[in-house]
Amino acid sequence: MRGRGLAAYSLGLYGFIYLPLAVMIAFSFNDARRNVAWKGFTGRWYSSLFHNVELLGALATTLELAAIAAAIATVLGLLSSYAMTRHASFRGRSLYGSLFLVPLMLPEIVIGVSLLSFFVRSRIPLNFWSLAFAHAMIALPYTTNSIRARLLSLKDGRLEEAAMDLGASDWQAFYKITLPLAWPAIFGGALLAFTVSFEDFVTSFFIAGIGIVTMPIKVYSMMKFGVTPEINALGCCLVLATVLLLAAHHFLTGEEESGRI
Amino acid sequence: MKRVLASHLDRGLSWLIRGRDRRASHVLLAPATVWLAVFLVLPLAWLIALSFIRSGPYGSFIWSFNLQNYARALDAKYLPVVLRTLAYAGAATGLCLLLGFPLAYFISFYAGRWKDRLLILLMIPFWTSSLVAIYCWMIILGQEGLLNSLLMTLRLIDEPLNLLNTPFAVILGLAYFYLPFMVLPLYGSLEKIPRNYLEASYDLGAGAFRTFFKVTLPLSLPGVVAGCILTFVPCLGDFLTASFLGGPDSYLLGNLIENQFLMGQDWPFGAALTALLLVCMAGGMALYRRLEAQESWQR
């Protein structure tokens, strides 16, 4: 009985969580400029998005940024998590083990303003590359966590030992055995990193130089003028992209995403 | 020639992989460490240094150590902002706890094989950009928004209510976005409670009510504390929610920091405000660590 009451409550809470998204999705197909009443189905807000050159440019920038940031974060995450899980204990390991989680715990605004003041101070130009490098830093905990978990679960290393008994060098054992086994986690981590960069607004807001417009920055400047059907459609596209990326990650790693905020 | 090169390469890479030499570990860790040093540690160090510098005219810096920026954060002009931020973050955290505890309890004790799916469903809105979540609430709460037009159609009100640009909207927006930060630690600590403790309590004659308050709730306290810290600290630094859902009277610390860096050009003052935020975060984490250590000692 108690369970049923709680179930009803939880259902209600999920309703509360998804209601705003549902409203936005519904109105993105509504044939009226104002988000008040249903006037009929239309796809014109979406088609106007696909004809908006500025927006397509922002999409291209965001995708390039996310791809570069994810690539860097994945390589750095693979190297460091390998050393942390497979090598004998060494000085600095536990220090690094807590350092790489720091970007996850800092309020976003702290990262944004510290990067801004540091870049300006050290005359690092605020351009596409500095933004991509900063995104790689933000995404690093996600790739490292994902790959580290996988390497730990493969830890006993019997397969590698067998390969080496059969004459493989350490490198061959890694390349032929460990890497293929860790591949889903590597790719899954890369997808998370991609999502983090793709969705990032706060850091980009502070350090994107003039002329660098990512998707979230574009959404922000559109929101400054209030609620419009174009933003409804754009918001839906962003939500859809996130859901697809997370689904792909889930499919690859087969683990639930809950444990890591 | 090519084979010699290949065997050298193989030997070098094998040295890295084997890692019996500590230097190999350091080589593998170096790129990520350098990256974090350049893009995280140095910027933070510079920000903290900046907070002790005096700002001169036109955004210039005067290089002398002083605490003036910190004192300014607490003077009459800015103290209300700081206090308001603490109050809003506290209210949002309380709301999250109130809303989130029953949900975490349900997922942990009753959801069975739905656990994972429910947790993922909880996370999806968090993963989408916070801008989108805020925007959704703008649609609902606006003057011509969904809620107002619904209430008007039902003739419950004659004039649209002012829901947007109020403290209510800001606290709601914060609680909405940071809810998973509360639920996940709560869920984690509830999961850790051995179920036979509850059975023992029932066997000894305690009812459901008493078991909850005497056993479940005390054992879930670490999760409560962790959830409160994880919700409260990011709420302190949030500036988007207040700038879209709040009015001029709900200007928060995050907005103040944003203005110092992007408009006001008083970077040292902004740095001091950010450093205060860092102190709150460090304090929260120290508190959590201590509680965690205490708990593991008791077991």
XYZ file of C-alpha atoms in Angstrom:
560
model
C 0.000 0.000 0.000
C 2.765 2.367 1.003
C 4.593 1.360 -2.132
C 1.637 2.277 -4.287
C 1.388 5.766 -2.831
C 5.085 6.290 -3.417
C 4.768 4.973 -6.956
C 2.008 7.462 -7.691
C 4.110 10.254 -6.203
C 7.152 9.248 -8.261
C 5.087 9.111 -11.404
C 3.865 12.617 -10.619
C 7.405 13.840 -10.080
C 8.512 12.387 -13.406
C 5.555 14.208 -14.903
C 6.850 17.417 -13.363
C 10.336 16.714 -14.733
C 9.159 15.957 -18.265
C 6.200 18.321 -18.530
C 8.315 21.360 -19.500
C 10.104 19.378 -22.196
C 6.802 17.981 -23.445
C 5.332 21.468 -23.662
C 8.287 22.687 -25.690
C 8.087 19.710 -28.042
C 4.336 20.171 -28.511
C 4.623 23.882 -29.254
C 7.469 23.340 -31.681
C 4.853 21.777 -33.978
C 2.193 24.391 -33.276
C 1.108 26.592 -36.147
C 1.089 29.870 -34.201
C 3.635 32.411 -33.117
C 2.426 32.473 -29.533
C 2.779 29.505 -27.199
C -0.741 29.663 -25.857
C -3.241 27.543 -27.698
C -3.032 24.741 -30.191
C -3.667 26.030 -33.724
C -2.756 23.011 -35.814
C 0.233 20.965 -36.820
C 3.131 22.458 -38.755
C 6.733 21.629 -39.533
C 7.587 25.122 -40.651
C 9.603 26.064 -37.542
C 11.881 23.138 -38.240
C 12.206 23.908 -41.906
C 13.040 27.518 -41.089
C 15.855 26.210 -38.855
C 17.331 24.258 -41.724
C 17.305 27.357 -43.917
C 18.933 29.572 -41.320
C 22.518 29.969 -42.514
C 23.739 31.468 -39.255
C 22.332 28.547 -37.314
C 23.865 25.966 -39.624
C 27.195 27.728 -39.176
C 26.790 27.520 -35.419
C 25.962 23.834 -35.732
C 29.117 23.230 -37.770
C 31.241 25.100 -35.214
C 29.709 23.150 -32.337
C 30.268 19.803 -34.050
C 33.886 20.574 -34.924
C 34.533 21.827 -31.416
C 32.969 18.745 -29.837
C 34.840 16.372 -32.143
C 38.229 17.942 -31.386
C 37.568 18.193 -27.647
C 36.339 14.588 -27.520
C 39.383 13.341 -29.467
C 41.838 15.092 -27.141
C 39.984 14.064 -23.985
C 39.841 10.462 -25.167
C 43.556 10.174 -25.927
C 44.546 11.854 -22.650
C 42.000 9.783 -20.751
C 43.201 6.514 -22.275
C 46.881 7.182 -21.524
C 46.293 8.326 -17.963
C 43.743 5.685 -17.037
C 46.029 2.974 -18.395
C 48.879 4.151 -16.187
C 46.536 4.458 -13.213
C 45.015 0.982 -13.506
C 47.706 -1.228 -15.032
C 50.984 0.107 -13.783
C 52.444 -0.628 -10.354
C 51.794 2.133 -7.863
C 53.976 5.181 -8.409
C 54.429 8.580 -6.870
C 51.772 11.059 -7.944
C 49.150 8.470 -8.814
C 46.751 9.220 -5.985
C 47.290 12.951 -6.448
C 46.329 12.670 -10.099
C 43.417 10.430 -9.112
C 41.840 13.313 -7.248
C 43.019 16.067 -9.614
C 41.295 14.729 -12.716
C 37.912 14.831 -10.981
C 38.171 18.517 -10.054
C 36.606 19.904 -13.282
C 33.543 17.821 -12.462
C 33.103 19.341 -9.030
C 33.762 23.005 -9.725
C 30.774 25.226 -10.385
C 30.855 25.980 -14.098
C 31.164 29.707 -13.628
C 34.447 29.227 -11.736
C 35.970 27.417 -14.715
C 34.669 30.072 -17.087
C 35.974 33.138 -15.291
C 39.297 31.583 -14.290
C 40.000 30.572 -17.900
C 38.967 34.001 -19.136
C 41.234 35.879 -16.756
C 44.102 33.449 -17.317
C 43.871 33.523 -21.115
C 43.745 37.307 -21.178
C 46.613 37.579 -18.714
C 48.895 35.172 -20.559
C 47.893 36.584 -23.955
C 46.469 33.306 -25.183
C 44.063 34.350 -27.938
C 40.391 33.633 -27.325
C 39.758 31.649 -30.473
C 38.375 28.357 -31.652
C 41.400 26.375 -30.499
C 41.612 27.758 -26.992
C 37.916 26.987 -26.601
C 38.380 23.451 -27.927
C 41.294 22.859 -25.537
C 39.227 24.133 -22.610
C 36.361 21.831 -23.602
C 38.813 18.923 -23.669
C 39.728 19.749 -20.057
C 36.064 19.792 -18.995
C 35.424 16.490 -20.767
C 38.534 14.735 -19.417
C 36.898 13.351 -16.226
C 34.176 11.685 -18.284
C 36.509 9.827 -20.649
C 38.924 8.911 -17.852
C 36.138 7.547 -15.664
C 34.643 5.517 -18.451
C 37.913 3.959 -19.630
C 39.240 3.460 -16.119
C 36.142 1.528 -15.076
C 36.526 -0.785 -18.053
C 40.254 -1.366 -17.523
C 39.614 -2.128 -13.859
C 36.963 -4.672 -14.746
C 39.454 -6.397 -17.095
C 42.129 -6.181 -14.494
C 43.177 -9.732 -13.928
C 45.067 -9.572 -17.217
C 45.025 -13.308 -17.867
C 44.376 -12.859 -21.571
C 47.383 -10.573 -21.931
C 49.516 -13.076 -20.042
C 48.365 -15.853 -22.347
C 49.252 -13.734 -25.378
C 52.693 -13.035 -23.983
C 53.267 -16.720 -23.190
C 52.589 -17.324 -26.849
C 55.323 -14.878 -27.778
C 53.614 -11.519 -28.049
C 55.464 -8.459 -26.803
C 53.812 -6.197 -24.204
C 52.851 -3.801 -26.943
C 51.351 -6.537 -29.116
C 49.372 -7.871 -26.161
C 48.033 -4.390 -25.503
C 47.257 -3.671 -29.122
C 45.656 -7.024 -29.895
C 43.952 -7.812 -26.581
C 43.506 -4.890 -24.180
C 42.645 -2.231 -26.694
C 39.924 -4.212 -28.499
C 38.419 -5.200 -25.144
C 38.432 -1.609 -23.927
C 37.143 -0.241 -27.209
C 33.451 0.104 -26.212
C 34.428 2.112 -23.139
C 36.831 4.265 -25.147
C 34.193 5.046 -27.712
C 31.517 5.457 -25.048
C 33.718 7.875 -23.142
C 34.362 9.797 -26.346
C 30.602 10.107 -26.872
C 30.138 11.478 -23.358
C 32.945 13.947 -23.953
C 31.306 14.951 -27.217
C 27.996 15.502 -25.425
C 29.639 17.577 -22.689
C 31.254 19.855 -25.245
C 28.156 19.969 -27.426
C 25.946 21.075 -24.530
C 28.419 23.384 -22.837
C 27.206 26.916 -22.518
C 28.820 28.518 -19.474
C 32.481 28.018 -20.352
C 31.923 28.941 -23.990
C 29.973 32.010 -22.905
C 32.972 33.367 -21.018
C 35.842 32.426 -23.300
C 34.470 32.176 -26.835
C 36.090 35.023 -28.712
C 34.207 37.364 -30.969
C 32.770 35.548 -33.954
C 32.752 32.097 -32.408
C 29.118 31.127 -32.080
C 28.262 27.682 -30.823
C 24.755 26.273 -30.744
C 24.108 26.967 -27.040
C 25.475 30.511 -27.438
C 23.102 31.005 -30.345
C 20.204 29.700 -28.258
C 21.197 32.099 -25.496
C 21.173 35.127 -27.756
C 17.821 34.067 -29.213
C 16.401 33.621 -25.716
C 17.322 37.205 -24.877
C 14.463 38.241 -27.171
C 11.972 35.995 -25.405
C 10.007 32.912 -26.314
C 9.691 32.112 -30.034
C 8.626 29.017 -31.965
C 12.061 28.868 -33.603
C 13.676 28.317 -30.204
C 11.104 25.621 -29.442
C 12.211 23.736 -32.528
C 15.896 24.343 -31.853
C 15.539 23.225 -28.234
C 13.838 20.035 -29.400
C 16.723 19.335 -31.763
C 19.211 19.786 -28.902
C 17.222 17.452 -26.639
C 16.978 14.882 -29.403
C 20.726 15.067 -30.042
C 21.440 14.545 -26.342
C 19.089 11.603 -26.074
C 20.636 9.961 -29.137
C 24.189 10.477 -27.862
C 23.336 9.085 -24.431
C 21.491 6.150 -25.974
C 24.537 5.362 -28.103
C 26.753 5.563 -25.029
C 24.407 3.319 -23.082
C 24.288 0.840 -25.925
C 28.085 0.738 -26.122
C 28.958 0.437 -22.473
C 25.799 -1.247 -21.221
C 26.087 0.537 -17.901
C 23.753 3.066 -16.455
C 24.804 6.672 -16.441
C 23.561 7.425 -12.986
C 26.718 7.034 -10.958
C 28.563 9.951 -12.328
C 27.596 13.488 -12.082
C 65.982 -1.131 -42.064
C 62.236 -1.056 -41.697
C 62.300 -4.140 -39.504
C 64.924 -2.673 -37.227
C 62.794 0.441 -36.855
C 59.712 -1.655 -36.139
C 61.466 -3.656 -33.466
C 62.765 -0.473 -31.827
C 59.258 0.941 -31.872
C 57.876 -2.264 -30.399
C 60.445 -2.231 -27.632
C 59.743 1.394 -26.772
C 55.980 0.925 -26.721
C 56.339 -2.278 -24.707
C 58.385 -0.354 -22.144
C 55.523 2.127 -21.854
C 52.882 -0.583 -21.559
C 54.737 -2.760 -19.076
C 55.306 0.131 -16.694
C 57.842 -1.594 -14.471
C 59.871 1.555 -14.861
C 58.210 4.391 -12.977
C 59.260 6.780 -15.716
C 56.933 4.958 -18.109
C 53.991 5.711 -15.809
C 55.018 9.329 -15.696
C 55.245 9.513 -19.480
C 51.697 8.168 -19.831
C 50.345 10.494 -17.191
C 52.234 13.562 -18.410
C 49.941 14.753 -21.230
C 46.809 14.775 -19.081
C 48.667 16.318 -16.157
C 50.066 19.103 -18.317
C 46.611 19.672 -19.756
C 45.015 19.979 -16.329
C 47.864 22.180 -15.124
C 47.508 24.616 -18.009
C 43.733 24.734 -18.307
C 42.682 24.177 -14.710
C 45.312 24.654 -12.012
C 47.102 27.718 -13.388
C 43.849 29.553 -14.198
C 42.534 28.859 -10.697
C 45.808 29.962 -9.122
C 45.797 33.131 -11.197
C 42.186 33.829 -10.254
C 42.993 33.525 -6.562
C 46.040 35.762 -6.968
C 43.892 38.260 -8.821
C 41.455 38.419 -5.923
C 44.157 39.992 -3.725
C 45.066 42.680 -6.238
C 43.566 46.145 -6.242
C 41.778 47.252 -9.384
C 42.793 50.549 -10.879
C 40.897 52.792 -13.295
C 39.793 51.419 -16.683
C 40.215 47.807 -15.733
C 43.917 48.097 -14.905
C 45.499 46.312 -11.944
C 47.465 47.834 -9.103
C 49.934 45.287 -7.826
C 49.682 45.395 -4.099
C 48.438 42.734 -1.763
C 45.216 43.589 0.018
C 41.926 42.173 1.177
C 39.833 45.056 -0.049
C 37.977 42.963 -2.628
C 36.840 40.516 0.004
C 35.756 43.319 2.303
C 33.746 44.799 -0.555
C 31.830 41.567 -1.017
C 30.447 42.051 2.475
C 29.737 45.781 2.400
C 26.215 47.140 2.431
C 25.925 47.299 -1.330
C 26.673 43.670 -2.033
C 25.769 41.907 1.191
C 22.088 41.629 0.179
C 23.128 39.817 -2.994
C 25.244 37.358 -1.024
C 22.501 36.768 1.515
C 19.863 36.405 -1.185
C 22.026 33.860 -3.002
C 22.426 31.843 0.199
C 18.678 32.014 0.814
C 17.685 30.998 -2.733
C 20.246 28.213 -2.877
C 19.069 27.024 0.531
C 15.426 27.119 -0.529
C 16.176 25.258 -3.762
C 18.192 22.656 -1.838
C 15.366 22.201 0.664
C 12.860 21.842 -2.132
C 15.068 19.267 -3.864
C 15.386 17.289 -0.631
C 11.640 17.384 -0.055
C 10.847 16.341 -3.618
C 13.786 14.004 -4.061
C 13.763 11.899 -0.906
C 10.493 10.069 -1.585
C 11.613 9.458 -5.157
C 15.013 8.078 -4.117
C 13.234 5.944 -1.508
C 10.827 4.608 -4.082
C 13.571 3.806 -6.600
C 15.717 2.078 -4.008
C 13.030 0.053 -2.212
C 10.258 -0.533 -4.713
C 11.453 -0.032 -8.281
C 13.028 -3.484 -8.710
C 14.175 -4.026 -12.259
C 13.035 -0.511 -13.221
C 15.792 1.068 -11.118
C 18.273 1.693 -13.907
C 15.673 2.978 -16.303
C 14.228 5.385 -13.744
C 17.682 6.735 -12.918
C 18.478 7.289 -16.586
C 15.147 9.063 -17.074
C 16.090 11.321 -14.194
C 19.421 12.190 -15.797
C 18.291 13.086 -19.314
C 17.000 16.604 -18.566
C 20.215 17.281 -16.679
C 22.335 16.269 -19.657
C 20.528 18.597 -22.024
C 21.785 22.132 -21.845
C 20.567 24.035 -18.789
C 19.492 26.740 -21.252
C 16.844 24.445 -22.670
C 15.477 23.607 -19.214
C 15.274 27.306 -18.363
C 13.650 28.057 -21.684
C 10.953 25.446 -21.050
C 10.043 27.197 -17.823
C 9.903 30.531 -19.648
C 7.220 29.061 -21.910
C 5.198 27.845 -18.957
C 5.530 30.734 -16.534
C 5.484 33.746 -18.861
C 2.858 36.509 -18.828
C 1.347 34.960 -21.937
C 2.604 31.560 -20.915
C 0.875 28.249 -20.688
C 0.031 28.332 -16.991
C -1.478 31.803 -17.121
C -3.576 31.096 -20.192
C -4.752 27.847 -18.629
C -5.811 29.592 -15.431
C -7.523 32.353 -17.427
C -9.421 29.849 -19.547
C -10.599 28.091 -16.428
C -11.646 31.531 -15.116
C -9.683 31.019 -11.943
C -7.967 34.362 -12.469
C -8.938 37.482 -14.415
C -5.509 38.920 -15.056
C -2.297 37.063 -15.812
C -0.228 36.397 -12.724
C 3.324 37.582 -12.489
C 5.084 34.253 -12.260
C 8.169 34.878 -14.349
C 10.762 37.279 -12.947
C 9.945 36.383 -9.374
C 11.970 34.653 -6.636
C 9.517 31.774 -6.945
C 10.496 31.200 -10.570
C 14.219 31.287 -9.774
C 13.938 28.818 -6.897
C 11.724 26.537 -8.977
C 14.171 26.670 -11.880
C 17.144 25.897 -9.635
C 15.350 23.019 -7.922
C 14.224 21.640 -11.270
C 17.666 21.578 -12.795
C 19.632 20.365 -9.778
C 17.175 17.666 -8.639
C 19.339 14.767 -9.938
C 22.261 16.073 -7.854
C 20.097 15.428 -4.802
C 18.414 12.183 -5.811
C 21.530 10.253 -6.862
C 23.453 10.515 -3.569
C 20.236 9.837 -1.646
C 19.619 6.774 -3.753
C 23.219 5.669 -3.243
C 22.996 5.836 0.537
C 19.580 4.145 0.631
C 20.938 1.328 -1.517
C 23.714 0.743 0.994
C 21.329 0.087 3.898
C 21.340 -3.662 4.563
C 17.754 -4.800 4.130
C 17.947 -7.176 7.079
C 18.321 -4.175 9.424
C 14.795 -3.198 8.442
C 13.546 -6.756 8.894
C 15.157 -6.831 12.329
C 13.372 -3.633 13.220
C 10.038 -5.062 12.095
C 10.711 -8.311 13.959
C 11.351 -6.363 17.125
C 7.913 -4.864 16.821
C 8.536 -1.456 15.290
C 5.984 -0.323 12.735
C 6.746 1.025 9.301
C 6.718 4.577 10.601
C 9.080 3.931 13.475
C 11.404 1.828 11.335
C 11.680 4.664 8.870
C 12.545 7.303 11.462
C 14.726 5.126 13.674
C 16.577 3.063 11.066
C 16.228 4.169 7.455
C 16.471 7.911 7.904
C 19.516 7.930 10.234
C 21.351 5.500 7.965
C 20.640 7.628 4.911
C 22.000 10.813 6.495
C 25.356 10.686 4.654
C 23.395 10.711 1.408
C 21.292 13.611 2.635
C 24.401 15.630 3.460
C 26.118 14.727 0.190
C 23.002 15.587 -1.794
C 22.586 18.910 -0.019
C 26.201 19.871 -0.692
C 26.047 18.749 -4.324
C 22.881 20.814 -4.839
C 23.704 23.848 -2.735
C 27.171 24.611 -4.126
C 26.270 24.688 -7.842
C 23.143 26.712 -6.983
C 25.416 29.341 -5.415
C 27.273 29.773 -8.695
C 24.295 29.638 -11.044
C 23.705 32.769 -13.082
C 21.575 31.615 -16.018
C 18.473 30.737 -14.024
C 18.305 34.116 -12.324
C 19.064 36.040 -15.501
C 16.170 34.448 -17.406
C 13.637 33.505 -14.740
C 14.415 36.210 -12.201
C 13.654 39.886 -12.107
C 15.878 42.780 -11.076
C 15.251 41.951 -7.435
C 16.535 38.399 -7.765
C 20.044 39.236 -8.844
C 22.375 36.513 -7.515
C 26.056 36.029 -6.797
C 26.564 34.323 -10.161
C 25.102 37.336 -11.960
C 27.331 39.636 -9.933
C 30.409 37.614 -10.914
C 29.322 37.510 -14.557
C 28.923 41.288 -14.566
C 32.331 41.909 -13.023
C 34.003 39.907 -15.754
C 31.908 40.730 -18.796
C 30.600 44.244 -18.121
C 31.819 45.878 -14.931
C 35.447 45.145 -15.739
C 36.374 44.926 -12.090
C 38.098 41.599 -12.409
C 39.802 41.535 -8.997
C 36.436 42.010 -7.290
C 34.901 39.308 -9.475
C 37.834 37.046 -8.631
C 37.276 37.598 -4.908
C 33.591 36.681 -5.290
C 34.573 33.549 -7.218
C 37.138 32.677 -4.555
C 34.360 32.894 -1.949
C 32.441 30.383 -4.030
C 35.491 28.112 -4.043
C 35.752 28.389 -0.271
C 32.111 27.287 0.040
C 32.815 24.342 -2.230
C 35.945 23.319 -0.335
C 34.097 23.649 2.981
C 31.277 21.469 1.741
C 33.662 18.818 0.515
C 35.662 18.822 3.739
C 32.415 18.406 5.680
C 31.422 15.506 3.479
C 34.811 13.805 3.766
C 34.680 14.080 7.519
C 31.223 12.589 7.668
C 32.228 9.787 5.371
C 35.276 8.992 7.490
C 33.165 9.005 10.641
C 30.671 6.674 9.076
C 33.229 4.127 7.942
C 34.810 4.234 11.385
C 31.487 3.411 13.012
C 30.914 0.343 10.910
